Tab-separated table of C-alpha atoms in Angstrom:
chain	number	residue	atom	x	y	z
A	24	UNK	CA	-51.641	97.965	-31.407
A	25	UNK	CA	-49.368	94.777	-32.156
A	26	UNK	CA	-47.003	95.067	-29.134
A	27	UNK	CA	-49.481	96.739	-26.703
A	28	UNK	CA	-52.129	94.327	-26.821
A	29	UNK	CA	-49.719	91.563	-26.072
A	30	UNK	CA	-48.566	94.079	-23.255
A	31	UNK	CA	-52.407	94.671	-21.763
A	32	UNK	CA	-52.725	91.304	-21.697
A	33	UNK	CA	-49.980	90.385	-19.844
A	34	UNK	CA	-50.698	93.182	-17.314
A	35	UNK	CA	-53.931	91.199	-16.903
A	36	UNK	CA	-52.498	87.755	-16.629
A	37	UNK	CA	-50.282	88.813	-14.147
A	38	UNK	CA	-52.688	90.685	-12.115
A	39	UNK	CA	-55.570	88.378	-12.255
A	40	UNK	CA	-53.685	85.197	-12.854
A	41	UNK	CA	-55.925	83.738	-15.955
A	42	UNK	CA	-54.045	80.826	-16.685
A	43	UNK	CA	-53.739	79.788	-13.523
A	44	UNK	CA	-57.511	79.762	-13.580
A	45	UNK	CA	-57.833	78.551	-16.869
A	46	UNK	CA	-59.965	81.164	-18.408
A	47	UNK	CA	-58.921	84.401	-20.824
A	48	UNK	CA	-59.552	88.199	-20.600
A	49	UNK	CA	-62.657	87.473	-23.675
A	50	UNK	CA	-63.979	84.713	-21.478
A	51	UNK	CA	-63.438	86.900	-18.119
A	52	UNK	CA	-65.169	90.146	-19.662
A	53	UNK	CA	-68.028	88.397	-21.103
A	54	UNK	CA	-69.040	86.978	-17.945
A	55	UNK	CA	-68.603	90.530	-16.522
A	56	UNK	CA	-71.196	91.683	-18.503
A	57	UNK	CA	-73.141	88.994	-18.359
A	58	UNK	CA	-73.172	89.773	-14.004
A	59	UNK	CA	-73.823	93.294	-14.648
A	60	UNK	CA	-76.740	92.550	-16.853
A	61	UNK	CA	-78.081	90.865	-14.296
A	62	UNK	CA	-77.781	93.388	-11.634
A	63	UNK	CA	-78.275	96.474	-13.517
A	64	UNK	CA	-81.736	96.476	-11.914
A	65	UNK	CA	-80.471	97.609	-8.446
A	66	UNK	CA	-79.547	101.263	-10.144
A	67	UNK	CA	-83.079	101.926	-10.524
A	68	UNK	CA	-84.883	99.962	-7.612
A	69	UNK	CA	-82.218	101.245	-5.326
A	70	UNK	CA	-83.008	104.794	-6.270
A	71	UNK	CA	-86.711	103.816	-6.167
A	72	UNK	CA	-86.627	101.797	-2.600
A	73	UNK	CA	-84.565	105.120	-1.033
A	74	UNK	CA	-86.337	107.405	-2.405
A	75	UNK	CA	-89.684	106.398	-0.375
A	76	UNK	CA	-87.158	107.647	2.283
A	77	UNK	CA	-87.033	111.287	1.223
A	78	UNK	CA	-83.656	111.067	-0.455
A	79	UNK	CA	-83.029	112.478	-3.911
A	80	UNK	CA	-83.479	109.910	-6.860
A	81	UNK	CA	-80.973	111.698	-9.309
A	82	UNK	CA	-77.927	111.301	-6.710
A	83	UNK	CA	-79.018	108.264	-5.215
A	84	UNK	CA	-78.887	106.277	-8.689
A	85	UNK	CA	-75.340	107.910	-8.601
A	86	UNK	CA	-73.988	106.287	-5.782
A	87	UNK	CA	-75.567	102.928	-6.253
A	88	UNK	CA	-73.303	103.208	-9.306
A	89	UNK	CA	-70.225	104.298	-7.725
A	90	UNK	CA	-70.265	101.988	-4.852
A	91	UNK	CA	-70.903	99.462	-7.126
A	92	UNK	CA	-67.398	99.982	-9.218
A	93	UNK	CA	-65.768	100.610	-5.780
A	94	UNK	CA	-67.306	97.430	-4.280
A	95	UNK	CA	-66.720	95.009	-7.235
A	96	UNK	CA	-63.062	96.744	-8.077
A	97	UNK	CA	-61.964	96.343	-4.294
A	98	UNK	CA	-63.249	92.441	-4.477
A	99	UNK	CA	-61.179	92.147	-8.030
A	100	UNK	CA	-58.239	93.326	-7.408
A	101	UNK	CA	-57.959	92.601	-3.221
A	102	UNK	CA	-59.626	88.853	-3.320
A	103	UNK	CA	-59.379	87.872	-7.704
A	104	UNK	CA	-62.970	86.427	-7.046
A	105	UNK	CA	-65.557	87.312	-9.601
A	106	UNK	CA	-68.275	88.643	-7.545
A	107	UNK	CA	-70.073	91.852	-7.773
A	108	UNK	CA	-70.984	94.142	-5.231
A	109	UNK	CA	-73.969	96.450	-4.686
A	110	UNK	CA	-76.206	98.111	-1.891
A	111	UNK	CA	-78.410	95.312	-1.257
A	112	UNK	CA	-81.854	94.528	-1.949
A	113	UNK	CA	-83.403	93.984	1.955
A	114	UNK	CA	-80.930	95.914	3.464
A	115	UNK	CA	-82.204	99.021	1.472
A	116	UNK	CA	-86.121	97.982	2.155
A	117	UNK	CA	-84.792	97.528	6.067
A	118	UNK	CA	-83.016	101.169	5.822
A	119	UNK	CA	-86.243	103.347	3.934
A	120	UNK	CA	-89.353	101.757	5.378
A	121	UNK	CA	-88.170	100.285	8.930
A	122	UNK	CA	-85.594	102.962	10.207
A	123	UNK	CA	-87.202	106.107	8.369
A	124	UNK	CA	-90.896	105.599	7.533
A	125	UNK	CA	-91.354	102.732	10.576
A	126	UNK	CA	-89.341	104.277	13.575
A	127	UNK	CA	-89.176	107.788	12.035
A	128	UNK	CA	-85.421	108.355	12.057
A	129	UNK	CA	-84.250	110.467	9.187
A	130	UNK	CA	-82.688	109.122	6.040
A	131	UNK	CA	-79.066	111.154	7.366
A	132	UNK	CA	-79.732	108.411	10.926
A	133	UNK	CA	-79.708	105.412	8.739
A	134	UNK	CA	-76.945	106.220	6.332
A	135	UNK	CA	-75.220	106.985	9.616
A	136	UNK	CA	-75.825	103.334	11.005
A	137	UNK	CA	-74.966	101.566	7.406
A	138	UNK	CA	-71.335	103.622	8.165
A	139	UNK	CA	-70.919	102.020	11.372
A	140	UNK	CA	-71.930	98.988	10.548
A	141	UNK	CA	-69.045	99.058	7.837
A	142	UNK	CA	-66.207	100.408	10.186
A	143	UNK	CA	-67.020	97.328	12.464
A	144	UNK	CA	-67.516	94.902	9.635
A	145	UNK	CA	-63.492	96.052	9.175
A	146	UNK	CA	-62.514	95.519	12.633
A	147	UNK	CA	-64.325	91.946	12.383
A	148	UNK	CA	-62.702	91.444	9.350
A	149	UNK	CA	-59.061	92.476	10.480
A	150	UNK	CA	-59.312	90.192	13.622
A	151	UNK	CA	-60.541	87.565	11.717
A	152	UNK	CA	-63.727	87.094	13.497
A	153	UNK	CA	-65.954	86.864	10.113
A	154	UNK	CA	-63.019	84.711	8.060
A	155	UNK	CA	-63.665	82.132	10.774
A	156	UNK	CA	-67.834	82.787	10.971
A	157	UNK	CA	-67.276	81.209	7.592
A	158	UNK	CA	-64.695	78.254	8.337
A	159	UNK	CA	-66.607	77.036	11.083
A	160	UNK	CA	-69.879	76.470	8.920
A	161	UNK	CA	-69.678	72.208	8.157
A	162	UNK	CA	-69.055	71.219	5.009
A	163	UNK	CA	-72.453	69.943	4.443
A	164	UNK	CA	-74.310	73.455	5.447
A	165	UNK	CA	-71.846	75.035	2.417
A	166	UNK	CA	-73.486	72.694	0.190
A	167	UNK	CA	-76.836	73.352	1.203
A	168	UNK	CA	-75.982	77.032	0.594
A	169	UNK	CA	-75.184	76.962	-2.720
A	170	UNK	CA	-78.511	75.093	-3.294
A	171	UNK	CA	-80.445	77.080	-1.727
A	172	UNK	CA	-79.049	80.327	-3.043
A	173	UNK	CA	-79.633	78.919	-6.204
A	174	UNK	CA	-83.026	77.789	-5.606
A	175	UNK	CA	-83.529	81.367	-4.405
A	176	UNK	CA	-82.290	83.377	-7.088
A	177	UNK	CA	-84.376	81.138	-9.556
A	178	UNK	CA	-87.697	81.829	-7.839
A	179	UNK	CA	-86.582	85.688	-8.266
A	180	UNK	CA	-86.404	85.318	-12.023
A	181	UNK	CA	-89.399	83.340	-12.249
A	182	UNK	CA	-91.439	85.740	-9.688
A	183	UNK	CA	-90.104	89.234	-11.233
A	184	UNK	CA	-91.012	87.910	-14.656
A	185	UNK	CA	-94.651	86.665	-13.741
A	186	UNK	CA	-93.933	82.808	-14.508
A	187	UNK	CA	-95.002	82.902	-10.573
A	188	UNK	CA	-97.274	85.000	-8.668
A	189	UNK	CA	-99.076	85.341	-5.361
A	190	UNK	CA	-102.159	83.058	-5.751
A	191	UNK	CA	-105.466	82.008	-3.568
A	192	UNK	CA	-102.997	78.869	-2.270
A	193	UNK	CA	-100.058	81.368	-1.487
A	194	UNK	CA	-98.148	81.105	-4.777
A	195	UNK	CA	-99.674	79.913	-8.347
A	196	UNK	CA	-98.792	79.698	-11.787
A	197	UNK	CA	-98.717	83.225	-13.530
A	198	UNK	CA	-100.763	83.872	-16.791
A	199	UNK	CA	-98.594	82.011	-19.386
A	200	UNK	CA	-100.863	84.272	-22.288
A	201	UNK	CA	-99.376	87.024	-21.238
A	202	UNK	CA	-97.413	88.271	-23.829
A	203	UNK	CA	-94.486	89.322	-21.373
A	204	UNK	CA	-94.157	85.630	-20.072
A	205	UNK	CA	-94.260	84.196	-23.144
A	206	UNK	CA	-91.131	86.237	-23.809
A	207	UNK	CA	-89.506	85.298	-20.519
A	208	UNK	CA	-90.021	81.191	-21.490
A	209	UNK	CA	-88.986	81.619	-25.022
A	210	UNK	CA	-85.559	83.557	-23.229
A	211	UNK	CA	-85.921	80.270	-20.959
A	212	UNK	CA	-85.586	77.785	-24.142
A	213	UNK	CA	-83.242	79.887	-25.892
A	214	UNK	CA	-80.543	80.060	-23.356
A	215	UNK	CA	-81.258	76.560	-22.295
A	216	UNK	CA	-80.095	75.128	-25.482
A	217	UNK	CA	-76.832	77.770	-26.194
A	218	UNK	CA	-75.890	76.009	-22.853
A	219	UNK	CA	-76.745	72.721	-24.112
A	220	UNK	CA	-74.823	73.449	-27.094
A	221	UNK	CA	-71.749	74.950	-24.769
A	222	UNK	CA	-71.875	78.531	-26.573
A	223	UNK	CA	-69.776	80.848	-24.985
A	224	UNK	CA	-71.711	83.498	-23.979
A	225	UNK	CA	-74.762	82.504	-24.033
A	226	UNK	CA	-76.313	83.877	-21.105
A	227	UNK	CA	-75.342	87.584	-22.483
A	228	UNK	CA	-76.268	86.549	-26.289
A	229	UNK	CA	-79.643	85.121	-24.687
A	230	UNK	CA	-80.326	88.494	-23.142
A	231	UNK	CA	-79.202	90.418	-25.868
A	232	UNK	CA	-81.819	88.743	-27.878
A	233	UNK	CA	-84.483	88.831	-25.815
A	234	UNK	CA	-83.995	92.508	-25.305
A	235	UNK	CA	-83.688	93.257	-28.809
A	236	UNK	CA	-87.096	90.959	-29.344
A	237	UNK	CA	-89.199	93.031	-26.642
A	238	UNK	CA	-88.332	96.189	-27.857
A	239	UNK	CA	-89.236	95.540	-31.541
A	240	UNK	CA	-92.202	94.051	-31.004
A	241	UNK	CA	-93.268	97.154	-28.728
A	242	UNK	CA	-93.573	94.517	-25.030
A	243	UNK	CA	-90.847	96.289	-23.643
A	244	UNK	CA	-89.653	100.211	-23.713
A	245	UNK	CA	-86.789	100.879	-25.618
A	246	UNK	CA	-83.910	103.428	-24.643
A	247	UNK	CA	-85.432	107.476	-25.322
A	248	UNK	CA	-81.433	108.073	-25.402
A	249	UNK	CA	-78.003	106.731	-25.080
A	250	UNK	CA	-75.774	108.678	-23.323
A	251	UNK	CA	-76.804	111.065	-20.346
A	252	UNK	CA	-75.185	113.555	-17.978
A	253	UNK	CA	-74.281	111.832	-14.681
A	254	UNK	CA	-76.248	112.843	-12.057
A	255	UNK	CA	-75.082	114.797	-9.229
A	256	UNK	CA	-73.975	113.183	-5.425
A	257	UNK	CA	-74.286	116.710	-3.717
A	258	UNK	CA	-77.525	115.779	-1.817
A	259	UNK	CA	-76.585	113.021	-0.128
A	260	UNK	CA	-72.849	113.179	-0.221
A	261	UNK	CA	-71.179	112.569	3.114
A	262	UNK	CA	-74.227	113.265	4.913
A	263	UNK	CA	-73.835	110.248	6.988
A	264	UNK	CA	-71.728	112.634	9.268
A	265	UNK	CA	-74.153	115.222	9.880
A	266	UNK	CA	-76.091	113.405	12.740
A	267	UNK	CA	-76.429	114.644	15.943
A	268	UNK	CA	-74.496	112.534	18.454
A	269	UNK	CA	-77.101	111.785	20.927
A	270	UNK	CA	-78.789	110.046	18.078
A	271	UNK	CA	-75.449	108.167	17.487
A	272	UNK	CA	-75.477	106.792	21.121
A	273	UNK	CA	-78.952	105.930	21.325
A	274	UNK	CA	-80.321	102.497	22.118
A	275	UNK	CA	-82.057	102.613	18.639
A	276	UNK	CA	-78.883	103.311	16.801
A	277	UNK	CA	-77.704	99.895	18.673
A	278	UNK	CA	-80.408	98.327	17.545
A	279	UNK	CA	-80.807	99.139	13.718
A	280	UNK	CA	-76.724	98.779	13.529
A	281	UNK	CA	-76.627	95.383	14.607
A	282	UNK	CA	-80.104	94.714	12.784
A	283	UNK	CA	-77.572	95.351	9.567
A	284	UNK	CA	-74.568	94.029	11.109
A	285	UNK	CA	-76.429	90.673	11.837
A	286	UNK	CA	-78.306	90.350	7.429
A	287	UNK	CA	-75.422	91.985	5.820
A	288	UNK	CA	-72.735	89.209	7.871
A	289	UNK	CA	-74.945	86.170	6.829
A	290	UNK	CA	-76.145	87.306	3.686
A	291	UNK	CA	-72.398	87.917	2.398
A	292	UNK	CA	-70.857	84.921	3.733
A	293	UNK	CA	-73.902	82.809	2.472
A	294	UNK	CA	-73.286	84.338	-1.059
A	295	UNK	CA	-69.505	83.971	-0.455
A	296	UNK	CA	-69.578	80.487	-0.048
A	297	UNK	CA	-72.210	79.349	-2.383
A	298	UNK	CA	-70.719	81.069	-5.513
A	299	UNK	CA	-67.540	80.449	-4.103
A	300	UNK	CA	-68.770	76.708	-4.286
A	301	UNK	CA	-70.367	77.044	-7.898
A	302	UNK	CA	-66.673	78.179	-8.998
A	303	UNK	CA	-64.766	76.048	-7.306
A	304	UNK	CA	-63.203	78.332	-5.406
A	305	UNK	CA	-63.396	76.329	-2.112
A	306	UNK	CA	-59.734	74.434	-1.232
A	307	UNK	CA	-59.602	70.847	-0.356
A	308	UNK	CA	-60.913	71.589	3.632
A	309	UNK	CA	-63.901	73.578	2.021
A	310	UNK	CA	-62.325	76.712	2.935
A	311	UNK	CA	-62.480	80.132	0.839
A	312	UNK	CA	-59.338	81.064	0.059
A	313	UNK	CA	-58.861	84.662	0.417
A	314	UNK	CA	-61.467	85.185	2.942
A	315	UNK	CA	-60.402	87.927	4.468
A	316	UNK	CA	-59.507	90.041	1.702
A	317	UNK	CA	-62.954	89.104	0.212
A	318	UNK	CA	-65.037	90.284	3.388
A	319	UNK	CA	-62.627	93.159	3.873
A	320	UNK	CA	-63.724	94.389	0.293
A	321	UNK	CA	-67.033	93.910	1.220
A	322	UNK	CA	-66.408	96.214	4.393
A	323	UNK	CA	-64.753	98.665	2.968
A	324	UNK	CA	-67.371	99.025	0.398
A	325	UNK	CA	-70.680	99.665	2.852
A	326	UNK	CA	-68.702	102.060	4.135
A	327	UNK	CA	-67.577	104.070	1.341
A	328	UNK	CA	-71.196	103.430	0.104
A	329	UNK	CA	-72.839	104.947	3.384
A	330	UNK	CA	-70.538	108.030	2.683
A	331	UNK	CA	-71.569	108.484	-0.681
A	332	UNK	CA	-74.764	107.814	0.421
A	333	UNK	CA	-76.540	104.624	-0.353
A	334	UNK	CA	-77.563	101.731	1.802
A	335	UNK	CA	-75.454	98.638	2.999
A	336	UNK	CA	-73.219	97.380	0.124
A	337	UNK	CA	-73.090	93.389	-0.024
A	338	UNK	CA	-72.175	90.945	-2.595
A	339	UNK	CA	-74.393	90.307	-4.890
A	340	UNK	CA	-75.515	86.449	-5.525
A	341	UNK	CA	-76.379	87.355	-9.092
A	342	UNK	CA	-72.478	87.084	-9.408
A	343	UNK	CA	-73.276	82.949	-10.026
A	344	UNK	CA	-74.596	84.169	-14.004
A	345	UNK	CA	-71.119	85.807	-14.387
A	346	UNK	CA	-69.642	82.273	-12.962
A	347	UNK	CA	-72.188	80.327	-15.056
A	348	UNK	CA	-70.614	81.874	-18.280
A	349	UNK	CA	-66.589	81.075	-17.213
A	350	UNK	CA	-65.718	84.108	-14.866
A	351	UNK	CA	-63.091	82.646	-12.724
A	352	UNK	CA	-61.106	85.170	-11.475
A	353	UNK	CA	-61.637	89.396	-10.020
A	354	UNK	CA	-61.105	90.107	-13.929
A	355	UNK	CA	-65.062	89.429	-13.817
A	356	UNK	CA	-65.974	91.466	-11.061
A	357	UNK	CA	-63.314	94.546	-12.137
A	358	UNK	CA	-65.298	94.568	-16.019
A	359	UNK	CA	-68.893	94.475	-13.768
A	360	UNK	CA	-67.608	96.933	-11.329
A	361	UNK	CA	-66.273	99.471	-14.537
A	362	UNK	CA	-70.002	99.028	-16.425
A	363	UNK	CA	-71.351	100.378	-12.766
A	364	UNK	CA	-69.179	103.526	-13.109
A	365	UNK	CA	-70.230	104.022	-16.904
A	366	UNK	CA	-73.760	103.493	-16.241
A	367	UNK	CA	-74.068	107.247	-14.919
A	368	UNK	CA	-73.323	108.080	-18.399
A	369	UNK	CA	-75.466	105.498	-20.299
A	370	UNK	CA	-78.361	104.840	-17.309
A	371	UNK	CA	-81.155	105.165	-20.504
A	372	UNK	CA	-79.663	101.928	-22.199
A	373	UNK	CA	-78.267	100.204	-18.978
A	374	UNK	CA	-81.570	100.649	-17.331
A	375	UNK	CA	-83.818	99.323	-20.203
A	376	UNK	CA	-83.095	95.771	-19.612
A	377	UNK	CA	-86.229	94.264	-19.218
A	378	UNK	CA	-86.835	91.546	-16.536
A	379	UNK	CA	-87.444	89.278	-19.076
A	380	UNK	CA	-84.318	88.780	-20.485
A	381	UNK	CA	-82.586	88.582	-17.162
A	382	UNK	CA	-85.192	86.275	-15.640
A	383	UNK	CA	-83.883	83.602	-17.669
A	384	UNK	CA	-80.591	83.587	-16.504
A	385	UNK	CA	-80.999	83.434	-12.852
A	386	UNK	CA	-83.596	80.728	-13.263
A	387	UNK	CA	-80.486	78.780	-15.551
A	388	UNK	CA	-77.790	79.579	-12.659
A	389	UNK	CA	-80.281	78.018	-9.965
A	390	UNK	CA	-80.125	74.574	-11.728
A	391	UNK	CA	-76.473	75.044	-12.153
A	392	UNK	CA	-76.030	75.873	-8.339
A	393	UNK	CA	-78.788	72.789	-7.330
A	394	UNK	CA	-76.036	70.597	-8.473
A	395	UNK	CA	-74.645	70.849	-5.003
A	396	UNK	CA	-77.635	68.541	-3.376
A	397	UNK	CA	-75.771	65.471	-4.745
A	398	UNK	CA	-72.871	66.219	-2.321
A	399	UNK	CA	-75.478	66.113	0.258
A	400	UNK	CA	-75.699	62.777	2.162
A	401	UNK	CA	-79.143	62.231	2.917
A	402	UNK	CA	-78.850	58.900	4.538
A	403	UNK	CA	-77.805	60.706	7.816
A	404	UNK	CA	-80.881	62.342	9.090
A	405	UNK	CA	-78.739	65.077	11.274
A	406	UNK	CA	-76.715	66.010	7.877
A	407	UNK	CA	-80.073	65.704	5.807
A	408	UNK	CA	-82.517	67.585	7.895
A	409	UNK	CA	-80.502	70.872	8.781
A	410	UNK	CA	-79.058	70.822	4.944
A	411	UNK	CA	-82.603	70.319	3.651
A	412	UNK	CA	-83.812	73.674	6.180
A	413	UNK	CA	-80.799	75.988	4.908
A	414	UNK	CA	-82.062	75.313	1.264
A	415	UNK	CA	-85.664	75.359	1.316
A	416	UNK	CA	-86.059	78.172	3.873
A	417	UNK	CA	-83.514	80.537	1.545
A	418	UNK	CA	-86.870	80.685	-0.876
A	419	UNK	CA	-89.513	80.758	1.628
A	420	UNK	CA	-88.126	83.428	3.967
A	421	UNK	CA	-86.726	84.954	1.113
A	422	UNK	CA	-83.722	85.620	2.912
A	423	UNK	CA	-80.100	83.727	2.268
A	424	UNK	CA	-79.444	84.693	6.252
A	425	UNK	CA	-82.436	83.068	7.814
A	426	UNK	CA	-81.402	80.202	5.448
A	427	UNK	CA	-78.380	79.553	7.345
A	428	UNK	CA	-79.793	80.224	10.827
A	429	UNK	CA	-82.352	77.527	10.793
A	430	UNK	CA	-79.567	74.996	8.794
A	431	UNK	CA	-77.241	75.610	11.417
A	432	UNK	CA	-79.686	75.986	14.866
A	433	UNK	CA	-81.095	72.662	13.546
A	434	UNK	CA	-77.392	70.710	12.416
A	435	UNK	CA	-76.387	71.883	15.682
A	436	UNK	CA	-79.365	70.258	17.926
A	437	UNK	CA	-79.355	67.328	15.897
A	438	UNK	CA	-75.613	66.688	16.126
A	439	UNK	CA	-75.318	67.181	20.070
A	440	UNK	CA	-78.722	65.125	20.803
A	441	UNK	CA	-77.754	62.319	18.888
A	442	UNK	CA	-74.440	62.453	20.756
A	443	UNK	CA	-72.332	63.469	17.042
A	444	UNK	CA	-70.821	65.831	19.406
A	445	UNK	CA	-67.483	65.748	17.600
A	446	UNK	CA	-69.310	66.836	14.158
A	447	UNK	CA	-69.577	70.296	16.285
A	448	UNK	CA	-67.158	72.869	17.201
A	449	UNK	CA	-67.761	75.543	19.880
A	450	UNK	CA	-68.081	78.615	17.079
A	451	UNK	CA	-71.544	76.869	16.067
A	452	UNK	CA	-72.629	75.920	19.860
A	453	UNK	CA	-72.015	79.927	20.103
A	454	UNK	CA	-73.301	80.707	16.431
A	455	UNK	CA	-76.686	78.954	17.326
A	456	UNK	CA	-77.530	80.106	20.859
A	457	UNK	CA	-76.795	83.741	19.705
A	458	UNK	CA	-79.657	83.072	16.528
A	459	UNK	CA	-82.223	81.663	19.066
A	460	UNK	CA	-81.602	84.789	21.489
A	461	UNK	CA	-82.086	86.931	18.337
A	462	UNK	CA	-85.226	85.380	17.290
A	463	UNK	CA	-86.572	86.079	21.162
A	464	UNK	CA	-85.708	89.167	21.311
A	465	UNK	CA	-85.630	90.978	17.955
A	466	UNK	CA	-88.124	88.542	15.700
């Protein structure tokens, strides 16, 4: 053990470059955890969500795990960023109750579209089409992004754990005797001050506790086992291939794969660039480094995932908790992307998480991320405006992608009527006049 441990580790180091980074493999696989802890959710909704579609739980659950160790592996070892990847929450409600229970395609139809979607999401990403999607986006608009992703991952933890619910006046406080609540706040305080403190680790220790809290005092359902048989892919393995080609060439096909094309492109660079931001990750221009190999992970994921047989793969925003506890480098995302793959043997303990200890965390990561706003010059009304859109409408719409529409339709306008015409380039003129013809003629 004495001269293979320093061995492993400098495998690591030279793979994943810690130093350079300035973080360690106990730092890097920590935060790991700490990402997967906050994601382990999507095993089970994702199975849930596709199910409603008339596809098998068991196997579905199966490749929501796989594609989430090939996803997060690819993006570790290709890109050495520490963020996860997952099918995505949206994209999966788009794929069950829009293309199969709303237009009445079969479940085969849609997994079919999620694969081409992927194989062109490669093509973009190999002529550089996407990379530059993301360069072209002003400074200020990446700013905005991080604040509003973290805005919107905070009203997720506080809306999945009841602190907010639908109300008479849209939204309202939740019911703060409940029991479960309670539990969520006191997760609230407790990771609060270990991050106060500057505990390392204290986003997993804070959900460790909670979790061991809920189940002891009977709020929350413990584990009925450990360690379970993996489930089995054979129902929906490959079946992405078995559609009949006039369906392939059909106008709705066209429709439904740019319908993913257009969430999954925005969705993924948003989260790109806001965690991306959080970790100062972005170079001196405000430029991802590693763009391309980044997205390309990302592409090569949905479409490994539509084979296997799960919706569109994306990065995952929940990535920020893994960044929020040091994860600096794909060392984070490769120790995420492994806990995916075990999962099919553990699923009863992974799965018994309870929202309340991981509510906590993503309401923590949203203050961390609202840092950005004081970048944000809000004595220029065309930087303020547009900036101030992209971050509030992330939470409202509930979607990162409309987010950046509206921040960069409105920095664009702004910009050209007030004669700022060099703030512009032509990739937003072009960006913003294909949003508006979207919003005419797909809603």
């Amino acid at each position: 053990m004495q001269v293979t441990q320093p061995m492993n580790k400098g495998i690591l180091e030279k793979v994943f470059k810690l130093s350079e980074h300035n973080t360690n493999v106990k730092t890097e696989i920590i935060a790991g955890i700490t990402t997967f802890m906050t994601m382990a959710y999507i095993l089970v909704v994702n199975a849930n969500i596709l199910s409603d579609a008339g596809m098998d739980k068991s196997a579905v659950f199966a490749a929501t795990a796989i594609a989430g160790f090939i996803g997060s592996c690819a993006m570790g070892f290709l890109a050495n960023y520490p963020i996860a990847l997952a099918p995505g929450m949206g994209l999966n409600a788009f794929f069950a109750y829009t293309v199969v229970l709303g237009m009445g395609y079969s479940w085969q139809f849609a997994l079919c579209a999620v694969l081409i979607e992927g194989i062109i999401f490669i093509l973009l990403t190999l002529t550089n089409v996407r990379e530059k999607i993301i360069d072209c986006i002003p400074d200020i608009l990446k700013h905005a992004v991080t604040a509003g992703i973290g805005l919107f991952i905070a009203f997720i933890g506080l809306s999945n754990a009841g602190v907010v619910v639908n109300g008479a006046t849209i939204l309202a406080l939740g019911n703060l005797k409940d029991p479960l609540v309670l539990l969520t706040i006191f997760g609230l305080l407790l990771a609060a001050i270990l991050i106060a403190k500057n505990v390392k680790g204290a986003f997993l220790l804070a959900m460790v506790v909670v979790s061991a809290i809920g189940m002891m005092g009977g709020l929350v359902a413990a584990p009925e086992a450990i360690v379970s048989s993996a489930p089995s892919l054979k129902p929906i393995f490959m079946k992405a291939l078995s559609v009949p080609v006039d369906q392939i060439f059909s106008l709705d096909m066209v429709v439904v794969v740019f319908t993913f094309l257009f969430v999954d492109l925005f969705d993924t660079v948003g989260c790109l660039v806001g965690v991306a931001s959080k970790g100062n990750m972005l170079d001196e221009n405000g430029k991802l480094p590693k763009a391309k190999q980044a997205l390309f992970a990302d592409a090569v994921a949905t479409t490994t995932g539509a084979l296997l047989g799960t919706s569109t793969v994306t990065a995952y925003v929940e990535s920020a908790a893994g960044i929020g506890d040091g994860g600096r480098t794909g060392l984070t995302a490769v120790t995420t992307g492994t806990l995916f793959l075990l999962s099919l043997f553990f699923a009863p303990v992974f799965t018994a998480i309870p929202t309340q200890a991981t509510a906590p965390v993503l309401i923590l990561v949203g203050v961390m991320m609202a840092s950005s706003l004081t970048k944000i010059d809000f004595s220029d009304f065309t930087n303020a405006i547009p900036a101030f859109l992209t971050f509030t409408m992330m939470p409202l719409a509930y979607s990162i992608a409309d987010g950046i529409i509206f921040g960069i339709i409105s920095f664009t306008v702004l910009k050209i009527a007030t004669n700022k015409k060099k703030d512009i380039n032509i990739s937003l003129i072009i960006l913003s006049i294909l949003f508006i013809c979207k919003f005419i003629f797909l809603g």
